[in-house]
XYZ file of C-alpha atoms in Angstrom:
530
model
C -33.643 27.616 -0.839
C -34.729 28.221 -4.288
C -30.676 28.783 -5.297
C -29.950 25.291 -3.970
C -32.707 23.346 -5.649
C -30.718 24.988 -9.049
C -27.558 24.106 -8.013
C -29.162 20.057 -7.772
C -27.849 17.713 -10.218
C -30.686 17.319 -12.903
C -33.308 14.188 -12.398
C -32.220 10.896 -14.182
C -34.061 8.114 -15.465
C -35.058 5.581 -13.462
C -33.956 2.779 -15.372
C -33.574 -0.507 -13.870
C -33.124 -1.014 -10.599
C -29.848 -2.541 -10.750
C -28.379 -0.458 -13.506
C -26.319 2.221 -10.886
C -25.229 -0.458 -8.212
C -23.850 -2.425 -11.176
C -22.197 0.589 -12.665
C -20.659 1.798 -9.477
C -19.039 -1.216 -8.646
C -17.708 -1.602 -12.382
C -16.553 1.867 -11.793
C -14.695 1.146 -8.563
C -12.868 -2.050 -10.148
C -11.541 -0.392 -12.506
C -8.527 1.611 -11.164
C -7.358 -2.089 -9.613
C -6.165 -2.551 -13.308
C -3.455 -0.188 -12.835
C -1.734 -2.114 -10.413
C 0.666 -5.302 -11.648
C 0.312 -7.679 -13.302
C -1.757 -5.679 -15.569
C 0.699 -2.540 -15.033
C -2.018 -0.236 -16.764
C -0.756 2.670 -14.848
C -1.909 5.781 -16.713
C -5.201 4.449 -15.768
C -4.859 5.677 -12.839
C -4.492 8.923 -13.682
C -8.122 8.502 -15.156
C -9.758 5.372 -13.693
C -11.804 7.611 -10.971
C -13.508 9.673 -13.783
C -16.529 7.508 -14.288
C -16.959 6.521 -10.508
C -16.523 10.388 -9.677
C -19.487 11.060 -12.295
C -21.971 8.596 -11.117
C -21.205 9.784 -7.460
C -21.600 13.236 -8.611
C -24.717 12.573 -10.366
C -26.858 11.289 -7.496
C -29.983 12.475 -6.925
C -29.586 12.719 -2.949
C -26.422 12.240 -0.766
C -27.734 9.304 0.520
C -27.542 7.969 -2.959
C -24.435 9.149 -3.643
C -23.067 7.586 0.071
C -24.476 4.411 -1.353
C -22.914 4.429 -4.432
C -19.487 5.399 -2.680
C -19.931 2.320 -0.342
C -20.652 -0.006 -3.819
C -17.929 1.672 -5.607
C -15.452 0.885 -2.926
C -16.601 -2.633 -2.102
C -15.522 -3.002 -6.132
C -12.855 -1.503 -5.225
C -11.349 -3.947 -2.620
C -12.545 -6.513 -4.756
C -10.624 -6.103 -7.375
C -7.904 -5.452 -5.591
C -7.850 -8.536 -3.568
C -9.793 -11.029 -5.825
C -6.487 -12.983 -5.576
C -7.261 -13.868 -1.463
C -10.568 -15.722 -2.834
C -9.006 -19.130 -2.972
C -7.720 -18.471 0.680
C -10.976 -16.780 2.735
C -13.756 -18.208 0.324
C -17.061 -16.123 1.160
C -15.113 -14.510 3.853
C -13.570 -12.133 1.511
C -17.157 -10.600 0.015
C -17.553 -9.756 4.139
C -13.940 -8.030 4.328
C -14.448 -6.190 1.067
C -18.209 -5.476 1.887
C -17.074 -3.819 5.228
C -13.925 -1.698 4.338
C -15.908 -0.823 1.208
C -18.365 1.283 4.210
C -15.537 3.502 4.627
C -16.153 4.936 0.864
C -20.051 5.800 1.863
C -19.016 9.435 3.954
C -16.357 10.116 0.893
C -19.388 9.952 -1.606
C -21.422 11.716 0.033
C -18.456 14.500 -0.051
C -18.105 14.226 -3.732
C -21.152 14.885 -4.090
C -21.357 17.907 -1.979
C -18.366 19.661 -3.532
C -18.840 18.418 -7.615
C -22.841 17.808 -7.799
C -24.698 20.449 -9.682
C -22.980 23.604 -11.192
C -19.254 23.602 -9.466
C -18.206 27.182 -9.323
C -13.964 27.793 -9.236
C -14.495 28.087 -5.100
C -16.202 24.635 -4.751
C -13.845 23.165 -7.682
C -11.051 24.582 -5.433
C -12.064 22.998 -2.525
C -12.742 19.749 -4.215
C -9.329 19.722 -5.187
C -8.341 20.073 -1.781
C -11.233 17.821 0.348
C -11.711 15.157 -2.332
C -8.288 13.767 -2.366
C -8.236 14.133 1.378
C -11.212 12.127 1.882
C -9.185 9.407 -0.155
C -6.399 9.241 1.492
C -7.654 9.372 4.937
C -9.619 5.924 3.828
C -5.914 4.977 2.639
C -4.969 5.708 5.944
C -7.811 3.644 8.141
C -7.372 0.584 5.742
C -3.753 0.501 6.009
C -3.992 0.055 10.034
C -2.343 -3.764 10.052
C -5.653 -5.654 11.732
C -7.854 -4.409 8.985
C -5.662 -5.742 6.308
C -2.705 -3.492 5.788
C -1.845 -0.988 3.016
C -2.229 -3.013 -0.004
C -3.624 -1.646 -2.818
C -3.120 2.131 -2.146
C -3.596 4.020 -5.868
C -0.272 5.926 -5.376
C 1.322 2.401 -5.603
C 0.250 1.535 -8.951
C 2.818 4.037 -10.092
C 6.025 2.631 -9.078
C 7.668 2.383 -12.318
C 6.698 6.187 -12.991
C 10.282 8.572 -12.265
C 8.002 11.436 -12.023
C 5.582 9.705 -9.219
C 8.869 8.287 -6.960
C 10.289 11.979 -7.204
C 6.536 12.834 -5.392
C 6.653 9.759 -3.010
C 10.312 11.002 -1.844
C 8.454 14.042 -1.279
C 5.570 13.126 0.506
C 5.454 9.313 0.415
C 3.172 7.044 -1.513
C 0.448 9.018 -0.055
C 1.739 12.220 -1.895
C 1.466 10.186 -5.089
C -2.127 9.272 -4.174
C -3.102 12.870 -3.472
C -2.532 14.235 -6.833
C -4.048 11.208 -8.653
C -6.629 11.553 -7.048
C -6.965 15.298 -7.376
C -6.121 15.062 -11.312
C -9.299 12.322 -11.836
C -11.345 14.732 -9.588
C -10.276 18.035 -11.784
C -11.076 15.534 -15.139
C -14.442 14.823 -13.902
C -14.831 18.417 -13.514
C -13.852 19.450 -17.129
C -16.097 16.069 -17.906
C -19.461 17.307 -15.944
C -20.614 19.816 -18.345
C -20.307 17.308 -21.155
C -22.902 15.225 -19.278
C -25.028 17.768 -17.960
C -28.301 19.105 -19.629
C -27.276 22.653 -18.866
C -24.415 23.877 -19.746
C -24.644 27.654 -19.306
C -21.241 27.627 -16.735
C -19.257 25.360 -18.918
C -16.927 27.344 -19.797
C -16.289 28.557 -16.286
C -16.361 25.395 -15.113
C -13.750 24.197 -17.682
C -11.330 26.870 -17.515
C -11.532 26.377 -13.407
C -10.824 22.344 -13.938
C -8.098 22.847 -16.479
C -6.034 25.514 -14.358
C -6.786 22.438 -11.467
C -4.535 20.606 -13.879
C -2.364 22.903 -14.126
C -1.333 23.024 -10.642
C -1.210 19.306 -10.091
C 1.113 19.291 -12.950
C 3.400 21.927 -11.140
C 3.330 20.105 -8.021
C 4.881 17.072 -10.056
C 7.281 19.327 -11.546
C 7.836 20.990 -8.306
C 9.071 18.016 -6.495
C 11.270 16.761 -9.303
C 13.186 19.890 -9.660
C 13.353 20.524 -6.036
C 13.261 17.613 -3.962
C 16.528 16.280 -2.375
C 18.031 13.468 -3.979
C 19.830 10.734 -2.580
C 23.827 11.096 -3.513
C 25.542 7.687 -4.728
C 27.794 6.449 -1.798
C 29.520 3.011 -2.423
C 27.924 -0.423 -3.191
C 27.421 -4.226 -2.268
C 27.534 -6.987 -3.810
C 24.104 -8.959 -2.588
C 22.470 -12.190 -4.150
C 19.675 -13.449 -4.052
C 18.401 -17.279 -3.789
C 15.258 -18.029 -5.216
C 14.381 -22.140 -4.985
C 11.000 -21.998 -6.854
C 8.877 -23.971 -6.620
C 9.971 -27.538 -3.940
C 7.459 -29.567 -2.601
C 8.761 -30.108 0.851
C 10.843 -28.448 3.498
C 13.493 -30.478 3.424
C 13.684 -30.572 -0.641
C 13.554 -26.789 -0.366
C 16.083 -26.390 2.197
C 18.753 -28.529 -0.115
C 17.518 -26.279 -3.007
C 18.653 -23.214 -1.431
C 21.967 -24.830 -0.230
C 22.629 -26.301 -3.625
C 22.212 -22.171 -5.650
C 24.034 -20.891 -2.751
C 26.775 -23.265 -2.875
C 27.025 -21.918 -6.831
C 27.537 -18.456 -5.869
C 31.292 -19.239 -4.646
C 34.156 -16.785 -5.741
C 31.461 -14.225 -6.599
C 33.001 -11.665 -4.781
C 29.877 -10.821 -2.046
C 28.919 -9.365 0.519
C 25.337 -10.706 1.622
C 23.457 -13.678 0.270
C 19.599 -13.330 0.962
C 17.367 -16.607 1.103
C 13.178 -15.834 0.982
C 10.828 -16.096 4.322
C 10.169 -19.445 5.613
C 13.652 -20.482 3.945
C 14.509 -22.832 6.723
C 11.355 -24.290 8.756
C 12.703 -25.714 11.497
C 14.447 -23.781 14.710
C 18.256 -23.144 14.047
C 18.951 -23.003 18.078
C 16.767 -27.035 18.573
C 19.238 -27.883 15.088
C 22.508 -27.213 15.727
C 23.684 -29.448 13.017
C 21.832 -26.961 10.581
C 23.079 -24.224 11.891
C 26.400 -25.440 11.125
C 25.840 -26.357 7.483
C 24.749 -22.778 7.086
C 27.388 -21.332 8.940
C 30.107 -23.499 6.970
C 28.215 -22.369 3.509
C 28.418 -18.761 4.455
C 32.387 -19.738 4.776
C 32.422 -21.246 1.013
C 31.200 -18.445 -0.655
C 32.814 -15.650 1.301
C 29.518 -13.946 2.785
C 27.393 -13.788 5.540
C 23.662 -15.369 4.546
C 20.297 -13.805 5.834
C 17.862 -16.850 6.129
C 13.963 -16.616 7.684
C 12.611 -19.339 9.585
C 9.151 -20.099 10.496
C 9.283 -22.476 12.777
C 8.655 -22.840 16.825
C 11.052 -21.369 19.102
C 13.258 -23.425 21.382
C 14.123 -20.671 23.462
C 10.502 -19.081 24.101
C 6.780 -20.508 23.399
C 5.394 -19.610 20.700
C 6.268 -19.738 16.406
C 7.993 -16.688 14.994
C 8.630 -15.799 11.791
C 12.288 -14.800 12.427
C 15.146 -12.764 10.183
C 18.246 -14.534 10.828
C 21.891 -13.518 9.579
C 24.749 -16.766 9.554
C 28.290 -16.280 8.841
C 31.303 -18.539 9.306
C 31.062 -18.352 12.895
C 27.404 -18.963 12.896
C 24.651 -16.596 13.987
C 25.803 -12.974 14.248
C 23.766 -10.217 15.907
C 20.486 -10.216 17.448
C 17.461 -12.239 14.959
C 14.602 -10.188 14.247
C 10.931 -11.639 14.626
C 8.070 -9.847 12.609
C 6.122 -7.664 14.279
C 3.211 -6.754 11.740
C 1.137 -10.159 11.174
C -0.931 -10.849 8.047
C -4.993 -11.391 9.537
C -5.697 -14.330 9.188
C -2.515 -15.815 6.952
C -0.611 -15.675 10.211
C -3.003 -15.128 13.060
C -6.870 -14.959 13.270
C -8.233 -11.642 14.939
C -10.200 -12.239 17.862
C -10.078 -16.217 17.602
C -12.500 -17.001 19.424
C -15.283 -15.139 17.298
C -13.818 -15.461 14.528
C -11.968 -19.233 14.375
C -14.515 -20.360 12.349
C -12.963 -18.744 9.808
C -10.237 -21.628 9.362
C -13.321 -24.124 8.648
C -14.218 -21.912 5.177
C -10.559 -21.103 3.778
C -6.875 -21.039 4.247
C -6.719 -19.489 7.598
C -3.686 -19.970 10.399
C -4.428 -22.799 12.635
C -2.334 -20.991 15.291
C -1.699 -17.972 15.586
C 2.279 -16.897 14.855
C 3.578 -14.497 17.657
C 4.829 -10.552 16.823
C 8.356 -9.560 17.608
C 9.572 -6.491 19.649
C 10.985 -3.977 16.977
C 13.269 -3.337 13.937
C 16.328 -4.749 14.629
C 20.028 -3.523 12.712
C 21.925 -6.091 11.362
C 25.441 -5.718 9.173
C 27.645 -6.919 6.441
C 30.988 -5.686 5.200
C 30.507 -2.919 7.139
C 27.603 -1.706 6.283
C 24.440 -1.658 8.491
C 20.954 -3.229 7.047
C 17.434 -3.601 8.087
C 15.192 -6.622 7.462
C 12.039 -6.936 7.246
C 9.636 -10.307 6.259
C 6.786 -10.200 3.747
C 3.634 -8.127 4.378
C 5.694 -5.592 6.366
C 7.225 -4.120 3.223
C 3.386 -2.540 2.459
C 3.972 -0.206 5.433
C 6.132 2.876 4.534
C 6.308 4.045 8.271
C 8.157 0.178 9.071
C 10.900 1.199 6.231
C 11.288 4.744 6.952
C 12.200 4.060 10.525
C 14.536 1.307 9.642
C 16.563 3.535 7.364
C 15.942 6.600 10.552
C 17.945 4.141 12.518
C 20.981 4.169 10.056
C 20.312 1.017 7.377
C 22.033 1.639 4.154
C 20.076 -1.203 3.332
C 16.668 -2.274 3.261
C 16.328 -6.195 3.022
C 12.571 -7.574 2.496
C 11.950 -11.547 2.691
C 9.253 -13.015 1.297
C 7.117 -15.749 0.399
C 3.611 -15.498 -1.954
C 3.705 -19.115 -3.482
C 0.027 -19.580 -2.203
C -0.574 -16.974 -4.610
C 1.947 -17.961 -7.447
C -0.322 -17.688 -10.498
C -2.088 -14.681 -9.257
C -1.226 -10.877 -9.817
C -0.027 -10.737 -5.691
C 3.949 -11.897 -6.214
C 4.204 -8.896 -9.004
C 2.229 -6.295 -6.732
C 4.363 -7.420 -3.505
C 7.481 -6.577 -6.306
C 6.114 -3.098 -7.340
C 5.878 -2.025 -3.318
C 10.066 -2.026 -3.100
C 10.545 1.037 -5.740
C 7.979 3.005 -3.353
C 9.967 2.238 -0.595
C 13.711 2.703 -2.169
C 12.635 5.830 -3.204
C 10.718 7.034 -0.011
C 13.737 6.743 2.121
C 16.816 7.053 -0.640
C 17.928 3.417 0.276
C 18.219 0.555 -1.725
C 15.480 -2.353 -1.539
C 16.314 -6.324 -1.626
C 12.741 -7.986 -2.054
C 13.843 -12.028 -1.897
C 11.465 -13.844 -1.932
C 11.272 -18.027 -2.461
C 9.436 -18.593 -5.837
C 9.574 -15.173 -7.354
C 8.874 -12.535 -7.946
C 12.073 -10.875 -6.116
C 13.745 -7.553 -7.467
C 15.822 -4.977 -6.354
C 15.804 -1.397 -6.992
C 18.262 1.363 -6.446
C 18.187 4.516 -3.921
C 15.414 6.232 -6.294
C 13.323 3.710 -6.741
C 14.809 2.329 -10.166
C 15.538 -0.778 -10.904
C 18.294 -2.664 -10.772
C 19.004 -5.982 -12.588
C 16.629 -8.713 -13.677
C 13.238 -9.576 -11.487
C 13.280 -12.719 -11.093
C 9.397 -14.591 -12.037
C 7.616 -16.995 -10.518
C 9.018 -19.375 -13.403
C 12.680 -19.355 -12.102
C 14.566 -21.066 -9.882
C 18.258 -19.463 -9.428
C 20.555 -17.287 -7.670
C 21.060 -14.142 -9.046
C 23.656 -11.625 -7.921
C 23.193 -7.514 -7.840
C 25.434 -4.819 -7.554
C 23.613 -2.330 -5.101
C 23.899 1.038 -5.455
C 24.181 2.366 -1.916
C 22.958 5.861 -1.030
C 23.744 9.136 1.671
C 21.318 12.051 2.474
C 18.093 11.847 3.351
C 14.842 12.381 1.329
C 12.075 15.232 2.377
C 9.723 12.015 3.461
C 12.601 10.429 5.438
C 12.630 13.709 7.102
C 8.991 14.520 7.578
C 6.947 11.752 7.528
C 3.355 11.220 6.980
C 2.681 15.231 6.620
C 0.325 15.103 3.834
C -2.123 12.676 5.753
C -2.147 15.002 8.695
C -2.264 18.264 6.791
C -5.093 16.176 4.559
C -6.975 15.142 8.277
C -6.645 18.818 9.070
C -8.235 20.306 6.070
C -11.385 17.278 6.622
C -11.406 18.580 10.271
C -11.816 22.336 9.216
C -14.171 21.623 6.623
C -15.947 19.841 9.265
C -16.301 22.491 11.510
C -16.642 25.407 9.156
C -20.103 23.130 7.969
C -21.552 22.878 11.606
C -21.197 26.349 11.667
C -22.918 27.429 9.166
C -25.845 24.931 9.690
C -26.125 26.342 13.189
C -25.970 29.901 11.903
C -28.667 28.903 8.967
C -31.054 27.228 11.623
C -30.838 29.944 13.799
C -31.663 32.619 11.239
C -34.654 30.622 10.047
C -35.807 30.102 13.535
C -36.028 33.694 14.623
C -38.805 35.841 14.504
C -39.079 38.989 12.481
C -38.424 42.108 13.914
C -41.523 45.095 14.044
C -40.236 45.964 11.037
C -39.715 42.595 9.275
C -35.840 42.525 9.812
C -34.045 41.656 13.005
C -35.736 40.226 15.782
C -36.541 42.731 18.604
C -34.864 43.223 21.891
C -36.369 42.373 25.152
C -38.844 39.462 26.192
């Protein structure tokens, strides 16, 4: 017992009261600054330092749970502060709540970094810290708590060393080692803040060969992960309106840059989500105009309509691809909803939700699947808005043979915030995941498209512009390890959490029990027999 009150972080000043809630959340804002539009990414590589400190530094793990939970609520904040003009109050709540799932990881932190962190528990920090992170990554991302927005790995999707990783492993790769790097930094940076400092050293040399191997597991997977070979190309442009007050004004907008794009030589024109608003099958007339467009400039055009369905009940937020003929192949509908932009989560508790903000009045409906659609030949996938967050959504569109990966989207409700730059970022991560190509359209910017390895190719186009702009797309063959593997750093991540788990019980049990039995005659074991 003695050994463990010296292995205790030292005693702080008190201080005011407020001083460490303030600090925490401070601390858990700031990697949100790494993301676009402020594009600080190397911050992330050392954002976590100061939050990892002040975590570590707690003088009980119920402090340090609390100053996880703070830290994350920051977190979330930051990261969302954009959705204030749409859920009001509501948002605090959200961020409040997910921020919870941060308490158990600070408490871990703590446990593995607090006091004097020997090689074996730096080691194993390296290993459970991370984990913990990601498998938060992993409950957040589930689509009725919000979706995967914000995940740290995606703040470096301009980085050719981090896509090599997320080929590898996914964006949740990428996450792993940042997080492991800040966690080995705030190891080198503990003795420096510490009143002892009798281990430094060790502790230091332990933290910088931690950085060592992070840096070889970045150098690993570019040298040795499979890369996507060059296979062909399309010709794709996209139509971005801008900014048109009504549908109707918005609709002849999109006809009038499409109509422009004549003798371009394409083969797929791609107009942003809720392009068209009213129901092609209730309009034939429309569909027609389309359908005799596509015939003027020599492609078939992917529109997205968000309207009510003439053929079912319900509204959809539906993919749809015209050429001369008119509609070809099946429409897709989106299947992973926005909360609350699209439907409200348990309505009838919480409706009163579209009294304080921006919530749906009615609920949109989900589709059944990914659906494969095709142009000169070449197969595509689409999906609409939010759903290009999700890596699993892409992955299994390009697993069912897109060359292609087309994303439609819309964030004018956002349009001076920093949300139509990070819904940009999130198509590199996803190009280079899979080794396809990535179309992000969206309506008033800000659409991109980026090559087979994440790069990118051609101009974004800002929320200032309103134009068509056409890409050559480099298409791609082979598959990347992620493509092939999937998720297997969150479950080998779950597994180590699970082991850790179980190797602690154990040795509480084992620990009670020996305190709990008597001595033996002789003052050792206990005796045999009643």
């Amino acid at each position: 017992m003695a050994a463990r009150r010296e292995d205790a972080p030292p005693a702080r000043g008190r201080g005011s009261r407020w001083a460490r809630p303030v600090a925490a959340a401070a601390a858990g804002a700031l990697p949100a600054l790494a993301f676009p539009a402020p594009s600080l990414w190397w911050l992330a590589w050392v954002g976590l330092v100061p939050w990892l400190l002040l975590v570590r530094g707690a003088a009980s793990g119920r402090q340090a749970a609390l100053t996880g939970w703070i830290g994350g609520t920051g977190f979330m904040l930051a990261v969302h502060h954009w959705l204030l003009p749409s859920l009001h109050v509501f948002l605090f709540v959200l961020a409040a709540l997910l921020g919870l799932l941060w308490a158990p990881w600070g408490w871990l932190v703590r446990r593995l970094l607090g006091g004097r962190a020997g090689p074996g528990r730096l080691a194993a920090a390296l290993v459970l810290v991370p984990s913990g992170w990601l498998v938060i990554e992993l409950v957040r991302s589930w689509e009725y708590l919000g979706g995967p927005w914000g995940v740290l790995g995606a703040s470096q999707w301009q980085i050719s060393p981090a896509l090599r990783l997320a080929s590898a492993g996914g964006v949740w790769l990428v996450t792993f080692v940042l997080v492991a790097v800040n966690c080995a930094l705030a190891a080198l940076a503990a003795p420096l803040t510490a009143r002892r400092t009798g281990r430094s050293a060790a502790e230091a040399v332990a933290a910088a060969v931690a950085l060592a191997v992070c840096c070889g597991a970045v150098a690993a997977a570019w040298a040795w992960a499979p890369r996507p070979r060059a296979d062909g190309e399309l010709r794709v442009a996209v139509v971005q309106p801008g900014v048109v007050k009504g549908q109707h004004a918005r609709l002849e907008r999109s006809e009038a840059l499409t109509r422009g794009l004549k003798g371009r030589g394409l083969d797929l024109v791609v107009w942003g989500e809720s392009s068209v608003s009213f129901d092609l099958g209730a309009h034939p007339r429309l569909r027609k105009r389309i359908a005799d467009l596509s015939s003027q400039v020599g492609a078939r055009i992917l529109v997205n309509v968000d309207a009510r369905r003439s053929d079912r009940p319900g509204i959809y937020k539906s993919s749809i691809l015209i050429g001369p003929d008119g509609t070809v192949g099946k429409r897709y509908d989106k299947t992973r909803l926005v909360p609350f932009g699209e439907y409200v989560p348990a309505r009838s508790l919480l409706g009163w939700a579209t009294s304080v903000g921006r919530a749906a009045g009615e609920d949109r409906l989900r589709g059944d699947g990914p659906v494969m659609m095709e142009t000169s030949g070449e197969k595509f996938g689409p999906l609409v808005c939010f759903e290009s967050a999700f890596p699993d959504m892409s992955r299994q569109i390009a697993l069912d043979g897109a060359r292609l990966i087309v994303t439609q989207s819309s964030t004018s409700t956002f349009q001076d915030s920093w949300a139509p730059a990070q819904h940009a970022s999130l198509g590199a991560l996803r190009a280079a995941e899979t080794g396809r190509p990535m179309v992000h359209a969206t309506l008033t910017g800000i659409s991109a498209v980026y090559g087979p390895r994440g790069e990118r190719t051609g101009p974004w186009l800002g929320t200032d512009r309103s134009t068509a702009q056409v890409y050559t797309v480099p298409l791609a063959t082979g598959s990347t390890l992620y493509l092939r593997t999937g998720d297997w750093i969150v479950h080998a991540a779950t597994a180590a959490l699970v082991l850790y788990g179980a190797a602690s019980c154990v040795r509480g049990i084992l620990r009670r029990r020996r305190a709990g039995s008597p001595p033996g005659p002789s003052g050792g074991s206990p005796a045999a027999g009643p």
